[in-house]
XYZ file of C-alpha atoms in Angstrom:
193
model
C 65.037 139.976 121.428
C 65.254 137.769 118.347
C 62.484 138.195 115.749
C 61.770 135.670 112.996
C 59.837 135.647 109.743
C 57.582 132.574 109.681
C 57.422 130.331 106.622
C 55.964 126.947 105.724
C 58.306 123.973 105.597
C 57.277 122.885 102.090
C 60.062 120.292 101.874
C 59.223 118.360 105.040
C 55.419 118.687 105.051
C 52.462 118.927 102.742
C 51.060 122.399 102.115
C 47.661 123.673 103.248
C 45.360 124.400 100.320
C 42.224 126.480 100.603
C 41.633 128.392 97.369
C 40.901 132.068 97.936
C 38.167 131.686 95.305
C 36.281 129.412 97.733
C 36.568 132.049 100.463
C 35.416 134.795 98.087
C 32.380 132.765 97.014
C 31.452 131.929 100.607
C 31.561 135.504 101.920
C 31.013 137.759 98.891
C 27.627 138.925 100.205
C 28.934 139.766 103.679
C 32.322 141.395 103.064
C 33.378 143.595 100.135
C 35.465 141.477 97.760
C 38.500 143.777 97.772
C 38.661 143.712 101.576
C 38.122 139.962 101.700
C 40.797 139.285 99.092
C 43.349 141.186 101.205
C 41.867 140.512 104.656
C 45.322 140.337 106.359
C 46.277 143.726 104.879
C 43.021 145.249 106.118
C 43.462 143.508 109.500
C 39.942 142.200 109.048
C 38.467 139.942 111.721
C 36.399 137.169 110.122
C 35.072 135.186 113.088
C 31.647 136.894 113.064
C 30.872 135.622 109.543
C 33.144 132.572 109.230
C 31.483 129.247 108.527
C 33.476 126.040 108.813
C 35.098 125.444 105.421
C 36.829 122.453 103.825
C 40.493 122.397 102.826
C 43.252 119.880 102.009
C 46.945 119.227 102.426
C 48.831 118.569 99.201
C 52.406 117.951 98.141
C 54.200 120.447 95.925
C 55.614 118.526 92.990
C 59.403 118.511 92.980
C 59.626 120.201 96.410
C 57.763 118.241 99.097
C 59.833 115.243 100.138
C 57.420 113.589 102.574
C 53.755 112.771 103.137
C 53.798 114.449 106.567
C 50.764 116.517 107.504
C 52.009 119.554 109.456
C 50.988 120.360 113.010
C 51.285 124.044 112.132
C 51.826 125.770 108.787
C 50.915 128.922 106.885
C 48.164 129.802 104.432
C 48.151 133.440 103.288
C 50.257 136.208 104.831
C 49.177 136.989 108.375
C 47.787 133.516 109.052
C 48.854 130.218 110.534
C 47.059 126.894 110.206
C 47.059 124.786 113.356
C 46.036 121.254 114.222
C 43.887 120.860 117.322
C 47.037 119.716 119.170
C 48.978 122.844 118.129
C 46.050 125.097 119.046
C 45.940 123.631 122.554
C 49.710 123.827 123.090
C 50.471 127.295 121.693
C 48.823 129.374 124.389
C 50.954 132.442 123.621
C 48.807 133.061 120.507
C 45.763 133.904 122.644
C 44.817 137.574 122.396
C 46.794 138.192 119.185
C 44.212 136.988 116.678
C 41.252 134.728 116.083
C 40.711 131.042 115.306
C 38.632 130.043 112.275
C 37.594 126.361 112.048
C 38.507 124.243 109.018
C 37.666 120.642 108.161
C 40.271 118.595 106.314
C 40.473 114.896 105.434
C 43.199 114.815 108.115
C 40.959 116.176 110.873
C 39.919 119.511 112.285
C 42.311 122.415 111.816
C 42.175 126.091 112.684
C 43.236 129.125 110.692
C 44.817 131.601 113.083
C 44.130 135.062 111.663
C 46.773 137.318 113.238
C 45.269 140.681 114.192
C 48.362 142.069 115.932
C 49.926 144.877 113.860
C 53.182 146.432 115.064
C 55.266 149.219 113.543
C 58.778 148.640 112.260
C 61.604 150.809 113.522
C 61.808 153.057 110.464
C 65.179 154.473 111.521
C 66.762 151.000 111.297
C 64.705 149.627 108.383
C 64.904 150.220 104.639
C 62.320 149.699 101.898
C 61.331 150.867 98.427
C 57.851 152.345 98.032
C 56.282 153.676 94.828
C 52.762 155.038 94.505
C 52.014 153.951 98.078
C 52.931 150.308 97.291
C 55.791 148.502 99.025
C 57.980 147.125 96.230
C 60.902 145.756 98.219
C 62.081 145.521 101.806
C 65.842 145.425 102.098
C 65.943 145.471 105.890
C 63.330 145.486 108.623
C 63.857 145.791 112.360
C 61.577 146.244 115.336
C 62.078 148.061 118.620
C 62.297 145.678 121.571
C 59.832 147.880 123.492
C 57.262 147.398 120.729
C 57.544 143.606 120.426
C 58.253 142.586 124.021
C 54.655 141.637 124.889
C 53.682 139.722 121.770
C 54.662 136.396 120.264
C 53.193 136.921 116.773
C 52.508 139.970 114.617
C 52.494 141.519 111.173
C 53.444 145.006 109.997
C 52.389 147.476 107.340
C 56.075 148.308 106.768
C 56.404 145.313 104.407
C 52.881 145.685 103.013
C 51.660 142.861 105.298
C 53.666 140.296 103.270
C 55.089 138.402 106.241
C 54.108 137.039 109.605
C 56.665 137.575 112.359
C 57.200 135.949 115.721
C 59.362 136.266 118.785
C 61.540 133.575 120.256
C 58.680 132.752 122.636
C 56.535 131.230 119.881
C 59.486 129.520 118.232
C 60.502 127.966 121.563
C 56.942 126.732 122.258
C 56.817 125.108 118.808
C 60.220 123.484 119.306
C 59.509 122.353 122.871
C 56.284 120.672 121.734
C 57.939 119.169 118.619
C 55.365 120.668 116.248
C 56.210 120.208 112.566
C 55.525 122.462 109.620
C 57.265 125.840 109.973
C 60.577 127.466 109.177
C 61.974 130.521 110.955
C 64.087 133.038 109.077
C 66.167 135.706 110.821
C 66.580 137.605 107.547
C 63.471 139.755 107.760
C 63.996 141.722 104.550
C 62.071 139.446 102.223
C 59.532 136.677 102.743
C 60.794 133.118 103.116
C 58.602 131.427 100.516
C 60.527 128.175 99.959
């Protein structure tokens, strides 16, 4: 089974911008700041406290080559940002996370907070760890038995730096012609640009 690291297509689409400072200010009295700052790493569900927030899509100077608003993109590690259309079409995401509503000038969007954490196959993966911090991931692989029933997940093996998906999610995105993501088969390091 093919596994991909998910990235935003910064060249073809605008990027989703929701400053973490806005999130920290909105929820500082409900969730400890350290946990909130790294909510994907702590696998923290936010739907019980989440209030609809406002965000934008912006071009990255010198990188973004179009004014296209993505159907689906990324925000922070462990999250996707979906248009209403993408949310309705990508049914395989159900049960692997939660949807958090967002208002943008381009309509209603949803942050998908992935809550599915799967272990890497440590016998076939290689990383550098110092003082309990993942410094580098040279190679990461997953057992087919572990990933066969999920379309999206994250792992503590890379310090929760990436969001991964199976071919099922990639095929659904392609079939429905949803713009905004890249898929990298080199899982050793995040695909930032």
